[in-house]
């Protein structure tokens, strides 16, 4: 009889590609991963791992069993979802992530509502960039992830994931208060051809989106500074070091010396929540999605700052 936890370890090895990655994803030690794999090899009577330099790789038998393990674990998830749905109880543990401005703008409201409405549910949250959040859901390290894409650059999702739109988040340009365009009612991206941009890290989805968007307008971006966190970017703007894109969600309060001006192009990013399709019937998943949608509607109704806004959260699963 194959041991489920050892199959889970094999699946993590196949997904992460290393013993250390599997250990991190499973929240166990590397020696525990090695022990589980040794026991699984004895159970099946075949070598599942082979040395590959300083690491390991799956043998043909290991890859074959890993494919079966992924299907078995998916069926177990479905069985657990069906049992939870039959009980109808929102209980247990839920692991969620969000990119920083969503964690700041949505999680305080949504997670507080979940705690009040479902005291038997324990939620564990963390900040992760969208790509890392999606990987965590695919691997099973997370149950839900709040992610984003942009109006002109959608994010592709792996098969087996479901998503729901929480809100459309408008984005302005943040300028130093003394900038030549600071007093305008709206601006065009082309007017920043000579400005230094403060952007996200190299290779990050939002950085690649900004480069793509500026170049599509005939602007070769001048990147002066990089910062992963939006408030760090805004602090650099306040120091007069450049301009940045400033989405509304989680933006306020603005630092002194920074003003925001709407763009004529009306830039928007789409904020989604994603989860695994095989967990769709879990009451805890459904409760969390409802709470996040309600938080999105609240943020959309106030523009994230207490002022009325035309932004509204969508309620359809796409």
GROMACS .gro file of C-alpha atoms in nm:
model
  318
    1UNK     CA    1   0.000   0.000   0.000
    2UNK     CA    2   0.145   0.337  -0.102
    3UNK     CA    3   0.178   0.590   0.179
    4UNK     CA    4  -0.002   0.918   0.104
    5UNK     CA    5   0.248   1.142   0.282
    6UNK     CA    6   0.537   0.983   0.093
    7UNK     CA    7   0.351   1.038  -0.235
    8UNK     CA    8   0.304   1.400  -0.128
    9UNK     CA    9   0.680   1.426  -0.076
   10UNK     CA   10   0.746   1.280  -0.422
   11UNK     CA   11   0.495   1.522  -0.575
   12UNK     CA   12   0.670   1.815  -0.403
   13UNK     CA   13   1.007   1.695  -0.534
   14UNK     CA   14   0.867   1.678  -0.887
   15UNK     CA   15   0.712   2.024  -0.861
   16UNK     CA   16   1.003   2.202  -0.691
   17UNK     CA   17   1.285   2.018  -0.865
   18UNK     CA   18   1.506   1.989  -0.555
   19UNK     CA   19   1.514   1.841  -0.206
   20UNK     CA   20   1.551   2.186  -0.048
   21UNK     CA   21   1.260   2.323  -0.251
   22UNK     CA   22   1.040   2.030  -0.154
   23UNK     CA   23   1.135   2.071   0.212
   24UNK     CA   24   1.048   2.440   0.203
   25UNK     CA   25   0.717   2.375   0.028
   26UNK     CA   26   0.620   2.101   0.275
   27UNK     CA   27   0.755   2.292   0.578
   28UNK     CA   28   0.978   2.002   0.683
   29UNK     CA   29   1.353   1.946   0.693
   30UNK     CA   30   1.561   1.823   0.400
   31UNK     CA   31   1.653   1.514   0.600
   32UNK     CA   32   1.282   1.438   0.645
   33UNK     CA   33   1.235   1.460   0.268
   34UNK     CA   34   1.526   1.218   0.215
   35UNK     CA   35   1.389   0.977   0.474
   36UNK     CA   36   1.043   0.978   0.319
   37UNK     CA   37   1.186   0.910  -0.024
   38UNK     CA   38   1.404   0.625   0.104
   39UNK     CA   39   1.097   0.462   0.259
   40UNK     CA   40   0.897   0.512  -0.061
   41UNK     CA   41   1.173   0.348  -0.267
   42UNK     CA   42   1.167   0.049  -0.034
   43UNK     CA   43   0.787   0.030  -0.065
   44UNK     CA   44   0.788   0.025  -0.445
   45UNK     CA   45   1.113  -0.171  -0.480
   46UNK     CA   46   1.258   0.071  -0.737
   47UNK     CA   47   1.499   0.361  -0.741
   48UNK     CA   48   1.305   0.687  -0.767
   49UNK     CA   49   1.590   0.939  -0.728
   50UNK     CA   50   1.935   0.956  -0.886
   51UNK     CA   51   2.229   1.184  -0.812
   52UNK     CA   52   2.258   1.483  -1.047
   53UNK     CA   53   2.568   1.684  -0.959
   54UNK     CA   54   2.508   1.821  -0.610
   55UNK     CA   55   2.133   1.763  -0.641
   56UNK     CA   56   1.901   1.483  -0.741
   57UNK     CA   57   1.673   1.405  -1.032
   58UNK     CA   58   1.378   1.172  -1.072
   59UNK     CA   59   1.444   0.843  -1.247
   60UNK     CA   60   1.203   0.714  -1.511
   61UNK     CA   61   1.024   0.522  -1.237
   62UNK     CA   62   1.022   0.835  -1.020
   63UNK     CA   63   0.863   1.045  -1.295
   64UNK     CA   64   0.603   0.776  -1.363
   65UNK     CA   65   0.507   0.748  -0.997
   66UNK     CA   66   0.509   1.129  -0.959
   67UNK     CA   67   0.249   1.157  -1.237
   68UNK     CA   68   0.029   0.908  -1.052
   69UNK     CA   69   0.094   1.088  -0.723
   70UNK     CA   70  -0.031   1.419  -0.866
   71UNK     CA   71  -0.355   1.254  -0.977
   72UNK     CA   72  -0.397   1.070  -0.647
   73UNK     CA   73  -0.344   1.387  -0.443
   74UNK     CA   74  -0.590   1.575  -0.664
   75UNK     CA   75  -0.851   1.303  -0.597
   76UNK     CA   76  -0.781   1.325  -0.224
   77UNK     CA   77  -0.835   1.702  -0.243
   78UNK     CA   78  -1.164   1.644  -0.423
   79UNK     CA   79  -1.271   1.392  -0.159
   80UNK     CA   80  -1.185   1.634   0.122
   81UNK     CA   81  -1.373   1.912  -0.057
   82UNK     CA   82  -1.681   1.693  -0.098
   83UNK     CA   83  -1.672   1.590   0.268
   84UNK     CA   84  -1.635   1.952   0.381
   85UNK     CA   85  -1.918   2.053   0.148
   86UNK     CA   86  -2.141   1.780   0.293
   87UNK     CA   87  -2.071   1.901   0.646
   88UNK     CA   88  -2.118   2.260   0.535
   89UNK     CA   89  -1.883   2.386   0.805
   90UNK     CA   90  -1.632   2.665   0.755
   91UNK     CA   91  -1.353   2.532   0.973
   92UNK     CA   92  -0.992   2.420   0.975
   93UNK     CA   93  -0.694   2.609   0.833
   94UNK     CA   94  -0.678   2.828   0.524
   95UNK     CA   95  -0.346   2.951   0.380
   96UNK     CA   96  -0.368   3.268   0.173
   97UNK     CA   97  -0.132   3.515   0.009
   98UNK     CA   98  -0.157   3.854  -0.161
   99UNK     CA   99   0.079   4.096  -0.329
  100UNK     CA  100   0.173   4.383  -0.091
  101UNK     CA  101  -0.083   4.650  -0.184
  102UNK     CA  102  -0.365   4.392  -0.184
  103UNK     CA  103  -0.246   4.257   0.152
  104UNK     CA  104  -0.264   4.615   0.284
  105UNK     CA  105  -0.584   4.714   0.103
  106UNK     CA  106  -0.795   4.396   0.122
  107UNK     CA  107  -0.670   4.159   0.392
  108UNK     CA  108  -0.745   4.369   0.704
  109UNK     CA  109  -1.116   4.390   0.610
  110UNK     CA  110  -1.158   4.044   0.456
  111UNK     CA  111  -0.969   3.847   0.721
  112UNK     CA  112  -1.136   4.034   1.008
  113UNK     CA  113  -1.476   3.952   0.857
  114UNK     CA  114  -1.377   3.586   0.823
  115UNK     CA  115  -1.265   3.571   1.186
  116UNK     CA  116  -1.589   3.728   1.306
  117UNK     CA  117  -1.818   3.521   1.084
  118UNK     CA  118  -1.633   3.189   1.106
  119UNK     CA  119  -1.446   3.159   1.439
  120UNK     CA  120  -1.364   2.791   1.374
  121UNK     CA  121  -1.160   2.888   1.065
  122UNK     CA  122  -0.793   2.969   1.118
  123UNK     CA  123  -0.646   3.183   0.841
  124UNK     CA  124  -0.272   3.210   0.781
  125UNK     CA  125  -0.170   3.492   0.546
  126UNK     CA  126   0.153   3.611   0.387
  127UNK     CA  127   0.270   3.867   0.133
  128UNK     CA  128   0.384   3.718  -0.198
  129UNK     CA  129   0.422   3.861  -0.547
  130UNK     CA  130   0.159   3.728  -0.792
  131UNK     CA  131   0.384   3.474  -0.965
  132UNK     CA  132   0.496   3.326  -0.633
  133UNK     CA  133   0.135   3.315  -0.513
  134UNK     CA  134   0.024   3.123  -0.822
  135UNK     CA  135   0.313   2.876  -0.778
  136UNK     CA  136   0.212   2.826  -0.416
  137UNK     CA  137  -0.148   2.743  -0.509
  138UNK     CA  138  -0.037   2.504  -0.784
  139UNK     CA  139   0.200   2.324  -0.544
  140UNK     CA  140  -0.060   2.307  -0.268
  141UNK     CA  141   0.141   2.531  -0.033
  142UNK     CA  142  -0.144   2.785  -0.047
  143UNK     CA  143  -0.521   2.752  -0.070
  144UNK     CA  144  -0.584   3.098  -0.219
  145UNK     CA  145  -0.371   3.373  -0.371
  146UNK     CA  146  -0.469   3.730  -0.455
  147UNK     CA  147  -0.292   3.818  -0.781
  148UNK     CA  148  -0.307   4.083  -1.051
  149UNK     CA  149  -0.272   4.150  -1.418
  150UNK     CA  150  -0.307   4.463  -1.631
  151UNK     CA  151  -0.567   4.575  -1.884
  152UNK     CA  152  -0.317   4.529  -2.170
  153UNK     CA  153  -0.109   4.239  -2.033
  154UNK     CA  154  -0.311   3.948  -1.887
  155UNK     CA  155  -0.144   3.692  -1.664
  156UNK     CA  156  -0.173   3.335  -1.787
  157UNK     CA  157  -0.276   3.077  -1.528
  158UNK     CA  158  -0.178   2.710  -1.520
  159UNK     CA  159  -0.444   2.449  -1.589
  160UNK     CA  160  -0.640   2.342  -1.285
  161UNK     CA  161  -0.679   2.688  -1.130
  162UNK     CA  162  -0.998   2.893  -1.096
  163UNK     CA  163  -1.007   3.270  -1.062
  164UNK     CA  164  -1.257   3.539  -0.963
  165UNK     CA  165  -1.222   3.911  -1.025
  166UNK     CA  166  -1.224   4.117  -0.705
  167UNK     CA  167  -1.192   4.469  -0.847
  168UNK     CA  168  -1.051   4.683  -1.124
  169UNK     CA  169  -0.789   4.911  -0.972
  170UNK     CA  170  -0.712   5.240  -1.150
  171UNK     CA  171  -0.354   5.367  -1.161
  172UNK     CA  172  -0.222   5.723  -1.176
  173UNK     CA  173   0.127   5.865  -1.209
  174UNK     CA  174   0.291   5.981  -0.885
  175UNK     CA  175   0.503   6.294  -0.924
  176UNK     CA  176   0.713   6.513  -0.697
  177UNK     CA  177   0.504   6.813  -0.593
  178UNK     CA  178   0.741   7.043  -0.781
  179UNK     CA  179   0.727   6.847  -1.108
  180UNK     CA  180   0.639   7.046  -1.420
  181UNK     CA  181   0.320   6.837  -1.470
  182UNK     CA  182   0.207   6.825  -1.108
  183UNK     CA  183  -0.074   7.076  -1.152
  184UNK     CA  184  -0.238   6.910  -1.452
  185UNK     CA  185  -0.583   6.747  -1.445
  186UNK     CA  186  -0.451   6.458  -1.656
  187UNK     CA  187  -0.132   6.366  -1.836
  188UNK     CA  188  -0.017   6.149  -2.125
  189UNK     CA  189   0.253   5.884  -2.092
  190UNK     CA  190   0.440   6.042  -2.382
  191UNK     CA  191   0.501   6.350  -2.165
  192UNK     CA  192   0.734   6.144  -1.943
  193UNK     CA  193   0.977   6.046  -2.219
  194UNK     CA  194   1.263   6.233  -2.048
  195UNK     CA  195   1.175   6.144  -1.688
  196UNK     CA  196   1.340   5.877  -1.476
  197UNK     CA  197   1.104   5.599  -1.373
  198UNK     CA  198   1.097   5.431  -1.035
  199UNK     CA  199   0.982   5.079  -1.106
  200UNK     CA  200   0.967   4.725  -0.971
  201UNK     CA  201   1.245   4.466  -0.974
  202UNK     CA  202   1.390   4.328  -1.296
  203UNK     CA  203   1.180   4.039  -1.424
  204UNK     CA  204   0.879   4.113  -1.202
  205UNK     CA  205   0.543   4.106  -1.378
  206UNK     CA  206   0.463   4.473  -1.307
  207UNK     CA  207   0.806   4.589  -1.422
  208UNK     CA  208   0.771   4.397  -1.747
  209UNK     CA  209   0.422   4.543  -1.791
  210UNK     CA  210   0.553   4.901  -1.745
  211UNK     CA  211   0.836   4.850  -1.995
  212UNK     CA  212   0.592   4.697  -2.245
  213UNK     CA  213   0.340   4.979  -2.200
  214UNK     CA  214   0.592   5.263  -2.232
  215UNK     CA  215   0.759   5.109  -2.536
  216UNK     CA  216   0.419   5.058  -2.701
  217UNK     CA  217   0.383   5.438  -2.676
  218UNK     CA  218   0.720   5.492  -2.843
  219UNK     CA  219   0.902   5.568  -2.515
  220UNK     CA  220   1.231   5.401  -2.429
  221UNK     CA  221   1.211   5.401  -2.048
  222UNK     CA  222   1.481   5.561  -1.835
  223UNK     CA  223   1.486   5.346  -1.520
  224UNK     CA  224   1.649   5.528  -1.233
  225UNK     CA  225   1.551   5.321  -0.930
  226UNK     CA  226   1.384   4.990  -0.847
  227UNK     CA  227   1.180   4.903  -0.540
  228UNK     CA  228   0.946   4.609  -0.480
  229UNK     CA  229   0.716   4.791  -0.238
  230UNK     CA  230   0.489   5.074  -0.356
  231UNK     CA  231   0.545   5.293  -0.050
  232UNK     CA  232   0.921   5.272  -0.106
  233UNK     CA  233   0.864   5.387  -0.463
  234UNK     CA  234   0.651   5.678  -0.339
  235UNK     CA  235   0.918   5.778  -0.087
  236UNK     CA  236   1.170   5.796  -0.371
  237UNK     CA  237   0.925   6.012  -0.567
  238UNK     CA  238   0.892   6.241  -0.263
  239UNK     CA  239   1.269   6.284  -0.269
  240UNK     CA  240   1.246   6.408  -0.628
  241UNK     CA  241   1.420   6.103  -0.773
  242UNK     CA  242   1.167   6.019  -1.044
  243UNK     CA  243   0.806   5.928  -1.118
  244UNK     CA  244   0.619   5.601  -1.072
  245UNK     CA  245   0.290   5.429  -1.147
  246UNK     CA  246   0.065   5.450  -0.841
  247UNK     CA  247  -0.239   5.218  -0.832
  248UNK     CA  248  -0.514   5.325  -0.593
  249UNK     CA  249  -0.540   5.002  -0.391
  250UNK     CA  250  -0.337   5.028  -0.071
  251UNK     CA  251  -0.183   5.360  -0.178
  252UNK     CA  252  -0.290   5.606   0.089
  253UNK     CA  253  -0.167   5.797   0.274
  254UNK     CA  254   0.066   5.958   0.019
  255UNK     CA  255   0.398   6.088   0.154
  256UNK     CA  256   0.439   6.464   0.182
  257UNK     CA  257   0.573   6.610  -0.139
  258UNK     CA  258   0.396   6.359  -0.369
  259UNK     CA  259   0.096   6.429  -0.592
  260UNK     CA  260  -0.087   6.190  -0.823
  261UNK     CA  261  -0.226   6.282  -1.164
  262UNK     CA  262  -0.464   6.062  -1.369
  263UNK     CA  263  -0.339   5.933  -1.703
  264UNK     CA  264  -0.526   6.002  -2.023
  265UNK     CA  265  -0.477   5.632  -2.110
  266UNK     CA  266  -0.676   5.527  -1.801
  267UNK     CA  267  -0.445   5.251  -1.682
  268UNK     CA  268  -0.610   4.977  -1.476
  269UNK     CA  269  -0.495   4.656  -1.319
  270UNK     CA  270  -0.728   4.364  -1.250
  271UNK     CA  271  -0.712   4.209  -0.903
  272UNK     CA  272  -0.812   3.841  -0.890
  273UNK     CA  273  -0.824   3.564  -0.635
  274UNK     CA  274  -0.716   3.218  -0.758
  275UNK     CA  275  -0.757   2.871  -0.613
  276UNK     CA  276  -0.739   2.508  -0.727
  277UNK     CA  277  -1.041   2.376  -0.914
  278UNK     CA  278  -1.033   2.053  -0.715
  279UNK     CA  279  -1.090   2.255  -0.396
  280UNK     CA  280  -1.381   2.453  -0.540
  281UNK     CA  281  -1.649   2.300  -0.315
  282UNK     CA  282  -1.468   2.360   0.016
  283UNK     CA  283  -1.685   2.586   0.233
  284UNK     CA  284  -1.373   2.764   0.363
  285UNK     CA  285  -1.265   2.852   0.008
  286UNK     CA  286  -1.610   2.984  -0.077
  287UNK     CA  287  -1.630   3.184   0.245
  288UNK     CA  288  -1.290   3.340   0.180
  289UNK     CA  289  -1.379   3.431  -0.178
  290UNK     CA  290  -1.701   3.596  -0.056
  291UNK     CA  291  -1.509   3.794   0.206
  292UNK     CA  292  -1.250   3.908  -0.047
  293UNK     CA  293  -1.521   4.010  -0.293
  294UNK     CA  294  -1.696   4.210  -0.022
  295UNK     CA  295  -1.368   4.380   0.067
  296UNK     CA  296  -1.311   4.450  -0.303
  297UNK     CA  297  -1.655   4.605  -0.333
  298UNK     CA  298  -1.586   4.823  -0.031
  299UNK     CA  299  -1.251   4.936  -0.169
  300UNK     CA  300  -1.403   4.988  -0.513
  301UNK     CA  301  -1.683   5.200  -0.369
  302UNK     CA  302  -1.437   5.435  -0.194
  303UNK     CA  303  -1.141   5.429  -0.433
  304UNK     CA  304  -0.938   5.285  -0.147
  305UNK     CA  305  -0.934   5.616   0.039
  306UNK     CA  306  -1.282   5.681   0.171
  307UNK     CA  307  -1.383   5.892  -0.127
  308UNK     CA  308  -1.660   5.777  -0.367
  309UNK     CA  309  -1.536   5.602  -0.679
  310UNK     CA  310  -1.686   5.444  -0.989
  311UNK     CA  311  -1.467   5.134  -0.953
  312UNK     CA  312  -1.672   4.823  -0.870
  313UNK     CA  313  -1.577   4.465  -0.797
  314UNK     CA  314  -1.699   4.201  -1.036
  315UNK     CA  315  -1.896   3.907  -0.902
  316UNK     CA  316  -1.853   3.652  -1.177
  317UNK     CA  317  -1.601   3.371  -1.177
  318UNK     CA  318  -1.405   3.369  -1.503
   0.00000   0.00000   0.00000
